[in-house]
Short mmCIF file of C-alpha atoms in Angstrom, two decimals:
data_model
loop_
_atom_site.label_atom_id
_atom_site.label_comp_id
_atom_site.label_asym_id
_atom_site.label_seq_id
_atom_site.Cartn_x
_atom_site.Cartn_y
_atom_site.Cartn_z
CA MET D 1 42.96 4.74 -96.80
CA ILE D 2 41.85 2.64 -93.81
CA ASP D 3 38.23 3.49 -94.54
CA ARG D 4 38.74 2.45 -98.15
CA LEU D 5 40.25 -0.88 -97.12
CA LYS D 6 37.46 -1.35 -94.62
CA GLY D 7 34.90 -0.76 -97.38
CA MET D 8 36.63 -3.25 -99.65
CA MET D 9 36.66 -5.83 -96.87
CA GLU D 10 32.96 -5.32 -96.27
CA GLN D 11 32.28 -5.74 -100.01
CA LEU D 12 34.42 -8.87 -100.04
CA GLN D 13 32.58 -10.29 -97.04
CA ALA D 14 29.24 -9.46 -98.66
CA SER D 15 30.34 -11.17 -101.88
CA GLU D 16 31.52 -14.16 -99.86
CA GLU D 17 28.18 -14.37 -98.08
CA GLU D 18 26.34 -14.12 -101.40
CA LEU D 19 28.54 -16.83 -102.89
CA LYS D 20 27.90 -19.00 -99.84
CA VAL D 21 24.15 -18.58 -100.26
CA GLN D 22 24.41 -19.39 -103.97
CA ASN D 23 26.48 -22.50 -103.20
CA GLU D 24 23.93 -23.64 -100.63
CA GLU D 25 21.14 -23.12 -103.16
CA LEU D 26 23.12 -25.00 -105.81
CA GLU D 27 23.84 -27.87 -103.41
CA GLN D 28 20.15 -28.04 -102.55
CA ARG D 29 19.23 -28.10 -106.24
CA VAL D 30 21.78 -30.86 -106.89
CA GLU D 31 20.44 -32.82 -103.93
CA ASP D 32 16.84 -32.38 -105.11
CA ARG D 33 17.77 -33.34 -108.68
CA THR D 34 19.73 -36.37 -107.47
CA ARG D 35 16.72 -37.47 -105.45
CA GLU D 36 14.46 -37.02 -108.50
CA LEU D 37 16.85 -39.02 -110.69
CA SER D 38 17.05 -41.78 -108.08
CA VAL D 39 13.27 -42.02 -107.99
CA ALA D 40 13.13 -42.00 -111.81
CA LEU D 41 15.84 -44.68 -112.01
CA ALA D 42 14.03 -46.87 -109.50
CA GLU D 43 10.81 -46.45 -111.49
CA GLN D 44 12.64 -47.28 -114.71
CA LYS D 45 14.05 -50.44 -113.13
CA ARG D 46 10.57 -51.47 -112.00
CA ASN D 47 9.18 -50.79 -115.47
CA SER D 48 12.08 -52.65 -117.08
CA GLY D 49 11.47 -55.64 -114.83
CA ALA D 50 7.76 -55.59 -115.61
CA LEU D 51 8.49 -55.34 -119.34
CA HIS D 52 10.95 -58.22 -119.16
CA MET D 53 8.40 -60.36 -117.34
CA ALA D 54 5.70 -59.46 -119.87
CA ASN D 55 8.02 -60.36 -122.76
CA THR D 56 8.94 -63.65 -121.10
CA LYS D 57 5.26 -64.54 -120.70
CA LEU D 58 4.55 -63.50 -124.29
CA HIS D 59 7.40 -65.63 -125.64
CA LEU D 60 6.18 -68.58 -123.59
CA LEU D 61 2.62 -68.13 -124.85
CA THR D 62 3.67 -67.86 -128.50
CA SER D 63 5.98 -70.87 -128.12
CA VAL D 64 3.20 -73.02 -126.66
CA THR D 65 0.71 -71.81 -129.28
CA ARG D 66 3.20 -72.46 -132.08
CA HIS D 67 3.86 -75.97 -130.78
CA ASP D 68 0.12 -76.72 -130.64
CA ILE D 69 -0.41 -75.47 -134.20
CA GLN D 70 2.50 -77.55 -135.48
CA ASN D 71 1.06 -80.67 -133.84
CA LYS D 72 -2.34 -80.03 -135.41
CA LEU D 73 -0.73 -79.42 -138.80
CA LEU D 74 1.18 -82.69 -138.49
CA ALA D 75 -2.07 -84.54 -137.79
CA LEU D 76 -3.84 -82.74 -140.66
CA ARG D 77 -1.12 -83.63 -143.16
CA GLY D 78 -1.26 -87.23 -141.94
CA TYR D 79 -5.01 -87.38 -142.61
CA ILE D 80 -4.48 -85.87 -146.06
CA ASP D 81 -1.85 -88.49 -146.90
CA ILE D 82 -4.19 -91.28 -145.75
CA ALA D 83 -6.99 -89.84 -147.88
CA LEU D 84 -4.71 -89.67 -150.93
CA GLU D 85 -3.67 -93.31 -150.43
CA SER D 86 -7.32 -94.34 -150.80
CA ASN D 87 -7.19 -93.45 -154.51
CA PRO D 88 -9.91 -90.76 -154.57
CA ASP D 89 -11.37 -89.43 -157.81
CA PRO D 90 -9.25 -86.82 -159.69
CA THR D 91 -11.20 -83.82 -158.38
CA THR D 92 -10.93 -84.93 -154.75
CA SER D 93 -7.28 -85.81 -155.25
CA THR D 94 -6.56 -82.31 -156.56
CA ILE D 95 -8.34 -80.72 -153.61
CA LEU D 96 -6.44 -82.90 -151.14
CA LYS D 97 -3.10 -82.05 -152.73
CA GLU D 98 -3.90 -78.34 -152.59
CA ALA D 99 -4.90 -78.75 -148.94
CA GLY D 100 -1.57 -80.46 -148.27
CA GLU D 101 0.33 -77.62 -149.95
CA THR D 102 -1.61 -75.09 -147.88
CA ALA D 103 -0.82 -76.98 -144.68
CA ALA D 104 2.87 -77.04 -145.65
CA ALA D 105 2.81 -73.28 -146.28
CA ILE D 106 1.23 -72.69 -142.87
CA GLY D 107 3.99 -74.80 -141.34
CA ASP D 108 6.61 -72.64 -143.06
CA HIS D 109 4.94 -69.50 -141.70
CA ILE D 110 4.94 -70.93 -138.19
CA ALA D 111 8.63 -71.83 -138.49
CA PHE D 112 9.34 -68.27 -139.66
CA THR D 113 7.65 -66.76 -136.59
CA ALA D 114 9.98 -68.81 -134.39
CA LEU D 115 13.00 -67.32 -136.16
CA TYR D 116 11.63 -63.79 -136.29
CA GLU D 117 10.87 -63.85 -132.57
CA LYS D 118 14.57 -64.39 -131.83
CA ILE D 119 15.76 -61.26 -133.66
CA GLY D 120 17.03 -58.74 -131.13
CA LEU D 121 16.45 -61.14 -128.24
CA ASP D 122 20.17 -61.34 -127.44
CA GLU D 123 22.69 -58.50 -127.28
CA PRO D 124 24.72 -57.84 -130.47
CA GLN D 125 28.28 -59.17 -130.38
CA TRP D 126 31.50 -59.19 -132.39
CA ILE D 127 31.30 -62.04 -134.89
CA PRO D 128 34.18 -63.13 -137.21
CA LEU D 129 33.10 -63.42 -140.84
CA GLN D 130 35.30 -66.48 -141.27
CA GLY D 131 33.25 -68.53 -138.82
CA LEU D 132 29.92 -67.48 -140.32
CA LEU D 133 30.61 -69.24 -143.61
CA LYS D 134 31.98 -72.56 -142.37
CA GLY D 135 28.62 -74.28 -141.89
CA LEU D 136 26.96 -73.13 -145.12
CA VAL D 137 25.43 -75.76 -147.38
CA LYS D 138 27.12 -74.95 -150.70
CA GLY D 139 25.83 -77.74 -152.94
CA PRO D 140 27.65 -77.58 -156.29
CA VAL D 141 28.78 -73.99 -155.68
CA THR D 142 32.38 -73.06 -154.83
CA LEU D 143 32.56 -70.42 -152.08
CA VAL D 144 35.54 -68.06 -152.04
CA ASN D 145 35.87 -66.05 -148.83
CA GLU D 146 38.09 -62.97 -148.99
CA CYS D 147 36.78 -61.45 -145.73
CA ALA D 148 38.42 -63.72 -143.18
CA ASP D 149 40.31 -60.79 -141.60
CA PHE D 150 37.18 -58.96 -140.42
CA SER D 151 34.59 -59.19 -137.64
CA ILE D 152 31.30 -57.31 -137.52
CA TYR D 153 29.15 -56.15 -134.61
CA ALA D 154 25.77 -57.71 -135.25
CA ASP D 155 22.84 -59.70 -133.92
CA PRO D 156 23.93 -63.29 -133.11
CA MET D 157 21.46 -64.48 -135.76
CA VAL D 158 23.57 -62.85 -138.50
CA GLU D 159 24.66 -66.35 -139.57
CA LEU D 160 21.18 -66.71 -141.08
CA VAL D 161 21.90 -63.73 -143.34
CA PHE D 162 24.66 -65.58 -145.17
CA SER D 163 22.76 -68.86 -145.01
CA ASN D 164 19.80 -67.17 -146.73
CA LEU D 165 22.06 -65.54 -149.33
CA MET D 166 23.48 -68.97 -150.18
CA ASP D 167 19.98 -70.45 -150.25
CA ASN D 168 18.95 -67.63 -152.59
CA THR D 169 21.81 -68.48 -154.94
CA LEU D 170 21.05 -72.22 -154.93
CA ARG D 171 17.31 -71.68 -155.52
CA HIS D 172 17.36 -68.92 -158.11
CA ALA D 173 20.71 -69.33 -159.87
CA HIS D 174 20.71 -73.02 -160.78
CA GLU D 175 23.60 -72.58 -163.22
CA ALA D 176 25.76 -70.72 -160.68
CA THR D 177 29.10 -72.40 -159.93
CA ARG D 178 30.86 -69.81 -157.80
CA VAL D 179 30.10 -67.39 -154.95
CA THR D 180 32.65 -64.79 -153.89
CA LEU D 181 32.53 -62.93 -150.58
CA SER D 182 34.76 -59.87 -150.63
CA CYS D 183 35.23 -56.82 -148.41
CA LYS D 184 36.01 -53.22 -149.29
CA GLU D 185 36.85 -50.53 -146.74
CA THR D 186 35.39 -47.09 -147.47
CA GLU D 187 35.20 -43.75 -145.66
CA SER D 188 31.79 -44.68 -144.26
CA GLY D 189 32.63 -48.24 -143.21
CA LEU D 190 33.06 -51.74 -144.61
CA THR D 191 31.17 -53.02 -147.66
CA ILE D 192 30.69 -56.79 -147.64
CA ILE D 193 29.98 -58.02 -151.17
CA TRP D 194 28.25 -61.33 -151.95
CA GLU D 195 28.45 -62.18 -155.68
CA ASP D 196 27.44 -65.24 -157.69
CA ASP D 197 27.83 -66.05 -161.39
CA GLY D 198 24.15 -66.82 -161.98
CA PRO D 199 21.63 -64.89 -164.13
CA GLY D 200 21.30 -61.96 -161.73
CA VAL D 201 18.24 -59.99 -160.59
CA ARG D 202 15.95 -57.88 -162.77
CA ASP D 203 16.02 -54.14 -162.06
CA ASP D 204 12.35 -54.07 -161.10
CA LEU D 205 12.93 -56.76 -158.44
CA LYS D 206 16.05 -55.40 -156.72
CA GLU D 207 14.09 -53.86 -153.84
CA LYS D 208 11.04 -56.09 -154.02
CA ILE D 209 13.03 -59.25 -153.22
CA PHE D 210 13.51 -57.94 -149.66
CA GLU D 211 9.77 -57.75 -149.01
CA ARG D 212 8.05 -60.38 -146.90
CA GLY D 213 6.36 -63.12 -148.93
CA VAL D 214 8.20 -62.40 -152.19
CA GLY D 215 10.00 -65.35 -153.81
CA ASN D 216 9.48 -68.82 -155.19
CA ASN D 217 9.72 -70.55 -151.82
CA THR D 218 8.50 -69.09 -148.50
CA GLY D 219 9.57 -65.58 -149.42
CA PHE D 220 11.06 -64.93 -145.98
CA GLY D 221 14.80 -65.39 -146.61
CA LEU D 222 15.94 -61.97 -147.79
CA PHE D 223 13.29 -60.20 -145.72
CA LEU D 224 14.67 -61.94 -142.64
CA ALA D 225 18.25 -61.06 -143.67
CA ARG D 226 17.40 -57.35 -143.86
CA GLU D 227 15.59 -57.46 -140.50
CA ILE D 228 18.53 -59.16 -138.75
CA LEU D 229 21.08 -56.70 -140.12
CA GLY D 230 18.80 -53.79 -139.29
CA ILE D 231 19.15 -54.50 -135.56
CA THR D 232 22.62 -52.89 -135.69
CA ASN D 233 21.78 -50.42 -138.49
CA ILE D 234 23.48 -52.38 -141.27
CA PRO D 235 21.72 -51.94 -144.65
CA ILE D 236 21.72 -54.57 -147.42
CA ARG D 237 20.96 -53.97 -151.10
CA GLU D 238 21.16 -55.74 -154.45
CA THR D 239 23.41 -53.92 -156.95
CA GLY D 240 24.17 -56.55 -159.60
CA VAL D 241 23.62 -56.36 -163.35
CA GLU D 242 21.05 -58.72 -164.84
CA GLY D 243 22.85 -61.37 -166.87
CA GLU D 244 26.08 -60.97 -164.91
CA GLY D 245 25.06 -62.49 -161.58
CA ALA D 246 23.52 -61.35 -158.31
CA ARG D 247 25.49 -58.90 -156.16
CA PHE D 248 24.44 -58.10 -152.60
CA GLU D 249 26.17 -55.30 -150.70
CA ILE D 250 26.08 -55.24 -146.89
CA LEU D 251 27.06 -51.76 -145.67
CA VAL D 252 28.67 -51.98 -142.22
CA PRO D 253 29.23 -48.63 -140.41
CA ASN D 254 32.71 -47.71 -139.15
CA ASP D 255 31.87 -48.48 -135.53
CA SER D 256 30.48 -51.93 -136.39
CA PHE D 257 33.51 -53.66 -137.95
CA ARG D 258 37.11 -54.33 -136.97
CA MET D 259 40.16 -56.28 -138.07
CA ASN D 260 40.74 -59.60 -136.35
CA ASP D 261 43.80 -60.05 -134.16
CA LYS D 262 46.57 -61.85 -135.99
#
């Protein structure tokens, strides 16, 4: 019996020694891995700092370049106006007017790059829908907001989304008198619905209107709206019926909307 207990004790001691060795090996592995992660984290911080500096320099360069181009465009349009005031012949007048329109289009493109550059520059934040609509230029259109109780997690430039939707209504639905913003909770999230009582959008244009350069004006409005919403994975689509008004649906995921505090 004593020999048996002695054997069991020896086995227990051997197991304890083995466990001790395994623990020491594990501790060494953890220490080595921690050291590797620390080195990787330090490298990531250096790379992040270098990337931030590169982006800062790039933004500065594009800003200066954009400013220079705008100044040159201003001078060019001034020369064109002076030339037109000299009463040139019809052919020259037509050419000058076309040159002026081209210069104006270039100016619009430059202004767009300034806006596009800001997308994703700042961290997304919780933004009340009520505040987004207060500053909209409505013209003759009545705006009914039924989404005042909600906030969405989005890029700070999301205000431009609703500004561009209103601009789209005013430009393309001249007979529109009313815009309704409503919200509908679903299993997948919150659907924000922008509807007007204008002529609506043709079926073959429902996706095309979100492409860059499509439209009667600069063609950047709805393209920019989709890009801004895309920063926080919020899709936008046109689902209206032609002849019954435009209907834009903004599909906010469950983790990107909340009720406002009462």
